[in-house]
Structures are given as structure tokens and as C-alpha cells.
GROMACS .gro file of C-alpha atoms in nm:
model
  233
    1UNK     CA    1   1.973   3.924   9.431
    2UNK     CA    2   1.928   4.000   9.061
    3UNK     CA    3   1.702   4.243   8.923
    4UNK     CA    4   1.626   4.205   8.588
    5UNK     CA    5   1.370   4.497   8.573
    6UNK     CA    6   1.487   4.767   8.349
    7UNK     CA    7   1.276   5.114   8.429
    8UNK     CA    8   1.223   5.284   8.109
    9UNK     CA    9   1.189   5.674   8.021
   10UNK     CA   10   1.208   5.881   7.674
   11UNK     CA   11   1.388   6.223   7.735
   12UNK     CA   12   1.245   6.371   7.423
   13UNK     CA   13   1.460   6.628   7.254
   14UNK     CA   14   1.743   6.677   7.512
   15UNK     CA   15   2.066   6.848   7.460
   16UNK     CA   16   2.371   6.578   7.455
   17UNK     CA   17   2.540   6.821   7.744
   18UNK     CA   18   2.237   6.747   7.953
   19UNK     CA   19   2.147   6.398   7.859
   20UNK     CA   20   2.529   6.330   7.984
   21UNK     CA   21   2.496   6.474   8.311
   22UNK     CA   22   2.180   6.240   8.368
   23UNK     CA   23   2.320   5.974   8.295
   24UNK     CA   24   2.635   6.042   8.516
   25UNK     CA   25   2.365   6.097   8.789
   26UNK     CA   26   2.235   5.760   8.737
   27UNK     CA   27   2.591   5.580   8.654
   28UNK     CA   28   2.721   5.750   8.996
   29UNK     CA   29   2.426   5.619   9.222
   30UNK     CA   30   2.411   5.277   9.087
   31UNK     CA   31   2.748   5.194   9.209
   32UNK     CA   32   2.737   5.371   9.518
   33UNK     CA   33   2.421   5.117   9.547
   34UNK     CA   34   2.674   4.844   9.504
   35UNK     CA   35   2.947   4.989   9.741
   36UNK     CA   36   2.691   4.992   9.959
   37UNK     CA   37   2.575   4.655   9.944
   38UNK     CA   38   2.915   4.494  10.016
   39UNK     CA   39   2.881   4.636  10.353
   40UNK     CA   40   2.507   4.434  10.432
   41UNK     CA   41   2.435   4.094  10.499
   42UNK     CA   42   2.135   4.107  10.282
   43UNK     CA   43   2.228   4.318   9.965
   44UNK     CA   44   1.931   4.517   9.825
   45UNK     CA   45   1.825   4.475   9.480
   46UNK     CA   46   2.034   4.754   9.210
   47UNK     CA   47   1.828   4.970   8.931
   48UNK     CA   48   1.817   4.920   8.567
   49UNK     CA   49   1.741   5.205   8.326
   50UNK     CA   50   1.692   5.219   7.937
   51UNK     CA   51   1.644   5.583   7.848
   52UNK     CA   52   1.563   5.700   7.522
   53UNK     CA   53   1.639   6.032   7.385
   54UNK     CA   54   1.718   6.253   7.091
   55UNK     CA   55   1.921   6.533   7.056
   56UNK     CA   56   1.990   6.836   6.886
   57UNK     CA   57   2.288   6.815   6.609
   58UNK     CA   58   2.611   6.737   6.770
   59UNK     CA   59   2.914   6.540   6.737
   60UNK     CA   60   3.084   6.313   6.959
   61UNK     CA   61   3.423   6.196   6.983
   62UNK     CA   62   3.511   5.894   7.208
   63UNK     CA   63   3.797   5.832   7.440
   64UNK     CA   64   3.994   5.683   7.153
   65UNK     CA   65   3.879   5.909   6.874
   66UNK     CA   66   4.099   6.087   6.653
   67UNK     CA   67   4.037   6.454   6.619
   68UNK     CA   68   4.124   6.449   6.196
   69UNK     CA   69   3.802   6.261   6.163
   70UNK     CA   70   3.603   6.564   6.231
   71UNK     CA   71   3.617   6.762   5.920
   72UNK     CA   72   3.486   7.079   6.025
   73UNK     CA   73   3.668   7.362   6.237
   74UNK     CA   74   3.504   7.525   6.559
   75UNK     CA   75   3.348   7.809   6.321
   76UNK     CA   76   3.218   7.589   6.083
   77UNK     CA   77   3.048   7.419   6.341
   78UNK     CA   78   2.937   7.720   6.497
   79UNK     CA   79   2.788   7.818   6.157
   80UNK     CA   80   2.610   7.511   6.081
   81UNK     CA   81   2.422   7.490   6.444
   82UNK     CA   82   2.609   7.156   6.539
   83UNK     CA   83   2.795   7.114   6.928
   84UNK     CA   84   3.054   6.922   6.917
   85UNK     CA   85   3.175   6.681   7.252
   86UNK     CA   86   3.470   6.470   7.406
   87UNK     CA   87   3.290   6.217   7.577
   88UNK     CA   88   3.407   5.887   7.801
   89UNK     CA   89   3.284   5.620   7.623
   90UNK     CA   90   3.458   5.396   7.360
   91UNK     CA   91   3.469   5.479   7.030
   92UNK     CA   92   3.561   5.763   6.751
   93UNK     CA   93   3.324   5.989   6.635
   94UNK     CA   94   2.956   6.006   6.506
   95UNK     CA   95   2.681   6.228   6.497
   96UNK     CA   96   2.348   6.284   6.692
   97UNK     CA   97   2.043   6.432   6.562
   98UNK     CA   98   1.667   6.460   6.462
   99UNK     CA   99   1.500   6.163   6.350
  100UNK     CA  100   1.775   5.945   6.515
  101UNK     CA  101   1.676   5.741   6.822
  102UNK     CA  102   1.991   5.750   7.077
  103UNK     CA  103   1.935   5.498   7.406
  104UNK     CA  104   2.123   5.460   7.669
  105UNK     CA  105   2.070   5.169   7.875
  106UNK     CA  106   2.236   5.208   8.212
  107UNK     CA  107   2.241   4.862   8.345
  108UNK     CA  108   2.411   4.684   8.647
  109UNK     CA  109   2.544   4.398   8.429
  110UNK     CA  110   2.578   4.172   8.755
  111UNK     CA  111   2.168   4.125   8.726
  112UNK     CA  112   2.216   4.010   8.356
  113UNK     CA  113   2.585   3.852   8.273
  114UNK     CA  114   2.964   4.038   8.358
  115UNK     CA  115   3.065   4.031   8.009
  116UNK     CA  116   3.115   4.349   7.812
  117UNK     CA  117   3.188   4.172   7.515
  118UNK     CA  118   2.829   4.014   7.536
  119UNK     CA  119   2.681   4.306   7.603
  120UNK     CA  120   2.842   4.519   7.275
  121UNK     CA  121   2.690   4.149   7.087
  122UNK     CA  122   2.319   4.207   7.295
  123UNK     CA  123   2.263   4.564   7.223
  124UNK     CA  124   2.386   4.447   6.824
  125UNK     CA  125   2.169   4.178   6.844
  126UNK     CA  126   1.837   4.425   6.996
  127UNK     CA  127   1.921   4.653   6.672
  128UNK     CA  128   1.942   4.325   6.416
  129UNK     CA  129   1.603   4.170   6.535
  130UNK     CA  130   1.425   4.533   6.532
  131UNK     CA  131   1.539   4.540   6.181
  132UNK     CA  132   1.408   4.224   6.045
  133UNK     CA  133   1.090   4.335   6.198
  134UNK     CA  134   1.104   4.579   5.871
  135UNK     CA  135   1.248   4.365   5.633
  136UNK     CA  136   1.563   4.415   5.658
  137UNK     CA  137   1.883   4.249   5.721
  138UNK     CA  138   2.156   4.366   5.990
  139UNK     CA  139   2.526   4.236   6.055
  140UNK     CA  140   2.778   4.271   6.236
  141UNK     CA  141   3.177   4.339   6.159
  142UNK     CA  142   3.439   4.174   6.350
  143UNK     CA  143   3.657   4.464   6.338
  144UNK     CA  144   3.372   4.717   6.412
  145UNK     CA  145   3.123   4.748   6.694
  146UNK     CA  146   2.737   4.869   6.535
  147UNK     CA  147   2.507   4.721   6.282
  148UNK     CA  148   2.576   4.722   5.929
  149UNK     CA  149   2.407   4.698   5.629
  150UNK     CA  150   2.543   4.490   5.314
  151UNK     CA  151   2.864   4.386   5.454
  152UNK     CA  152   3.175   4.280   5.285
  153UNK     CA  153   2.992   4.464   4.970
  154UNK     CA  154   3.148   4.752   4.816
  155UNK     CA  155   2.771   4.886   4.924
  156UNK     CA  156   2.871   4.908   5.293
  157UNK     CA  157   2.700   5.090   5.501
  158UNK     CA  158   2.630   5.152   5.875
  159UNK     CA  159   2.285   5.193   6.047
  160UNK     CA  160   2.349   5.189   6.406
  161UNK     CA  161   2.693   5.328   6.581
  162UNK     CA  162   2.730   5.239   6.940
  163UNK     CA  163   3.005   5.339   7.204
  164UNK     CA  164   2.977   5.216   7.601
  165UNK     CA  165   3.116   5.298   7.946
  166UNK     CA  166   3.157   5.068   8.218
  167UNK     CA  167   3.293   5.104   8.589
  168UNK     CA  168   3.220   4.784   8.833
  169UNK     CA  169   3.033   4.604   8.562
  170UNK     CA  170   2.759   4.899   8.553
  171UNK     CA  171   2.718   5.070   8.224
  172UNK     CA  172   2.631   5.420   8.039
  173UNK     CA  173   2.628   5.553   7.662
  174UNK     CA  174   2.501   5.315   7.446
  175UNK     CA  175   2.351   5.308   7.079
  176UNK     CA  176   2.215   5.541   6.824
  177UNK     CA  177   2.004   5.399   6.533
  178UNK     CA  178   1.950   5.649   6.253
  179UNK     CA  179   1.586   5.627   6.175
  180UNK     CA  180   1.477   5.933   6.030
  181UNK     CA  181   1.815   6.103   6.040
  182UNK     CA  182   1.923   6.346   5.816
  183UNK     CA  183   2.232   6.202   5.668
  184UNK     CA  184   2.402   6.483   5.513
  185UNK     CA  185   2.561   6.556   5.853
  186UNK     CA  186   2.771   6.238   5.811
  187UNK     CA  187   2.992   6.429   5.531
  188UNK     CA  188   3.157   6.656   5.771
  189UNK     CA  189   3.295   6.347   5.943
  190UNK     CA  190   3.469   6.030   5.906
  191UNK     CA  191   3.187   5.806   6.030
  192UNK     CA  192   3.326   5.597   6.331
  193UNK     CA  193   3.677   5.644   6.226
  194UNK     CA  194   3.586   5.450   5.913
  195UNK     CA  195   3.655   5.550   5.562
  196UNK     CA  196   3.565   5.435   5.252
  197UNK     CA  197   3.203   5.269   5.398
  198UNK     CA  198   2.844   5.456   5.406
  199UNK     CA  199   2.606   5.505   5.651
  200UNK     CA  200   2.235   5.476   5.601
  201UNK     CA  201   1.871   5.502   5.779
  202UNK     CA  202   1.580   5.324   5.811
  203UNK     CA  203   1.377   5.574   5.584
  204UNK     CA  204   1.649   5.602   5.355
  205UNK     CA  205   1.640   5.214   5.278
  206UNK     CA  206   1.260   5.197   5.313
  207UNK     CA  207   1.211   5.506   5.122
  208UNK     CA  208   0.956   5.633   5.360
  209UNK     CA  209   0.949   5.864   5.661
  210UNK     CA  210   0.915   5.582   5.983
  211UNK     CA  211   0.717   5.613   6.305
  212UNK     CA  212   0.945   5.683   6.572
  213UNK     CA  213   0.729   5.558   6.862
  214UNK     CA  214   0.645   5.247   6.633
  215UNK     CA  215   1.044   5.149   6.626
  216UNK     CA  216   1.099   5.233   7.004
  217UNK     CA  217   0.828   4.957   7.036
  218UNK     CA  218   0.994   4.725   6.879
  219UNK     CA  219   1.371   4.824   7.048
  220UNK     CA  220   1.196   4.741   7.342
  221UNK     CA  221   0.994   4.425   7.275
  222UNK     CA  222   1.373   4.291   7.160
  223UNK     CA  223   1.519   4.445   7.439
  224UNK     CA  224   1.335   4.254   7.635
  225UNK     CA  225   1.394   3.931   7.459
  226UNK     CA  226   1.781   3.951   7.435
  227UNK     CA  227   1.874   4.064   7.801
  228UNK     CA  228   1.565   3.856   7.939
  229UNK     CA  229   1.455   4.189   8.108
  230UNK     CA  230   1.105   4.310   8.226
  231UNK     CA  231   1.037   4.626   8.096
  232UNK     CA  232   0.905   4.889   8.351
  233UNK     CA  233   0.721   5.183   8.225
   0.00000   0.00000   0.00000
């Protein structure tokens, strides 16, 4: 049976350390639901969950991150109030902080479709529509999982990093779409593994400080469209 309800919660400010444990919580009892259910006859229906969060200034590094793109050494970061994490999803290394909206939709892609490949596109394509909502247009690079800004321009520049997890087709980590975000922090790193491309916000191209909630809205009204979800509250 597939259950295309996705429960949705907002963790507020959370510290990464934490917000990763949760989600292993979640990630861990989702597929013990589905180890379970190849032992019935009638299978019972597996959870969906979309949290939202923010987090304190840290760095993460994914599994196939290289440790020169962090520019700063473990004092540096000490001085400047920023953690810094290896973490198990895909991916190099980008920041997380104020005014950026991080979700993390831990889904049991056998209620939606078993392709990762669609998925990385669906979460892309939840970022692009939320954008034209404010006017502005979104692509995506071949070469490089997110949502970009001017591509193929020597004005390149990145709005939305993302980096996944997936074990038995159920997933964890997800995006983080700089809204507010102060982007100074991307200087002490090379953004993603990427060099010679920016990264930008959604104030910093509006030129105005954006409602928070107001964008969560509309991640979640295209949320809903793309993956064909029902949103639970």
C-alpha cells in the first residue's frame, strides 16, 4: 500500500548535531517498518516526514568531500562560532545558518517512485517552482546537483545546495535554500567543491529581507505538487 502522506514539522533553530540524530531516529524506524512488513501478509502503510529546520552556523562536509575546501583551521572555527561536521550524505561541503531554510524530507520512496535520480530532479524542481513564485528563474547543472542562478554566465551563482542519503529506497538529508542567509560565511569555503561560481540568496537578489514562513508556504504548496503528496500538519 502506498502512502503518499508526508507529516510535516519545523524544528526551529536546532543544532545540526541534534537535527542529525532525529533524523537517524526517523531514517532507522522507517526501515525497520519495511523489514517488518516483508514478514506480513498485509503490509502496513510506511511514514513520510518533511521537517524543516535551521541551524546555528556550521559546516558540513559530505561522504565525498574534500577536506582543502574548508578554508578555515579548527581554531579559526572555534573563533568565529561555526561547528564544523562529517556527515553521510552525498556531497562536499556547504554551510548552514540563520536566515537559511534547511529541510529534510525523510521519505519511503516506494510510496512515490524508486528512483534517486528523480528524486535529486523533484526536490530541484520544488526549489525552481518556489522561485518563480518570486520572480525569479532557477536551473539546474548537469554536472552539479542544487539550483542555480544565471547558468553558463560568468554570473554563476548557486541558491540552493542539496546532499541525500538513502538505504532501501528510504531517504534523509536533503536541501538548504539560502533565504535570508548571511553570505559572508561562504568565503571560508569552497562552496560545494566548486570554484570559480557564486552563491546567492533570495534577499540578496530581491534586495529585501523575505518572510521565512511565507517561503516555507510555498516549499510546501510545490512540494506537494511535484511528489503528488498530501501534506499533513
Amino acid at each position: 500500500m502506498k502512502n503518499k502522506n508526508v507529516k510535516v514539522a519545523d524544528w526551529g533553530l536546532l543544532s545540526y548535531q541534534r537535527a542529525w540524530q532525529r533524523q537517524e531516529e526517523y531514517f532507522s524506524h522507517i526501515i525497520a517498518s519495511k523489514r517488518e512488513n516483508r514478514k506480513l501478509e498485509h503490509p502496513f502503510p510506511t511514514d513520510n516526514h518533511l521537517f524543516f529546520v535551521t541551524h546555528p552556523p556550521v559546516f558540513t562536509i559530505g561522504k565525498s568531500g574534500k577536506m582543502e575546501h574548508l578554508l578555515l583551521n579548527e581554531k579559526e572555527l572555534e573563533n568565529k562560532g561555526i561547528s564544523f561536521y562529517k556527515t553521510n550524505r552525498g556531497g562536499d561541503i556547504t554551510f548552514h545558518g540563520p536566515g537559511q531554510i534547511v529541510g529534510y524530507p525523510l521519505l519511503d520512496l516506494d510510496n512515490f517512485f524508486t528512483d534517486i535520480h528523480r528524486y535529486l530532479r523533484s526536490l530541484e524542481e520544488v526549489i525552481i517552482k518556489t522561485l518563480a513564485d518570486f520572480g525569479i528563474d532557477g536551473a539546474r547543472s548537469d554536472e552539479e546537483t542544487g539550483v542555480w542562478l544565471d547558468l553558463n554566465t560568468a554570473s554563476a551563482r548557486k541558491i540552493c545546495a542539496m546532499g541525500v542519503r538513502a538505504s532501501r529506497w528510504v531517504t534523509m538529508h536533503g536541501f538548504a535554500f539560502n533565504v535570508n542567509t548571511d553570505l559572508s560565511y561562504f568565503d571560508y569555503i569552497i562552496p560545494c567543491g566548486i570554484q570559480g561560481k557564486g552563491v546567492t540568496s533570495l534577499a540578496n537578489e530581491l534586495k529585501e529581507q523575505m518572510n521565512e514562513q511565507e517561503v516555507k508556504d510555498k516549499l510546501l504548496k510545490h512540494f506537494k505538487e511535484v511528489f503528488q503528496a498530501e501534506i499533513i500538519n
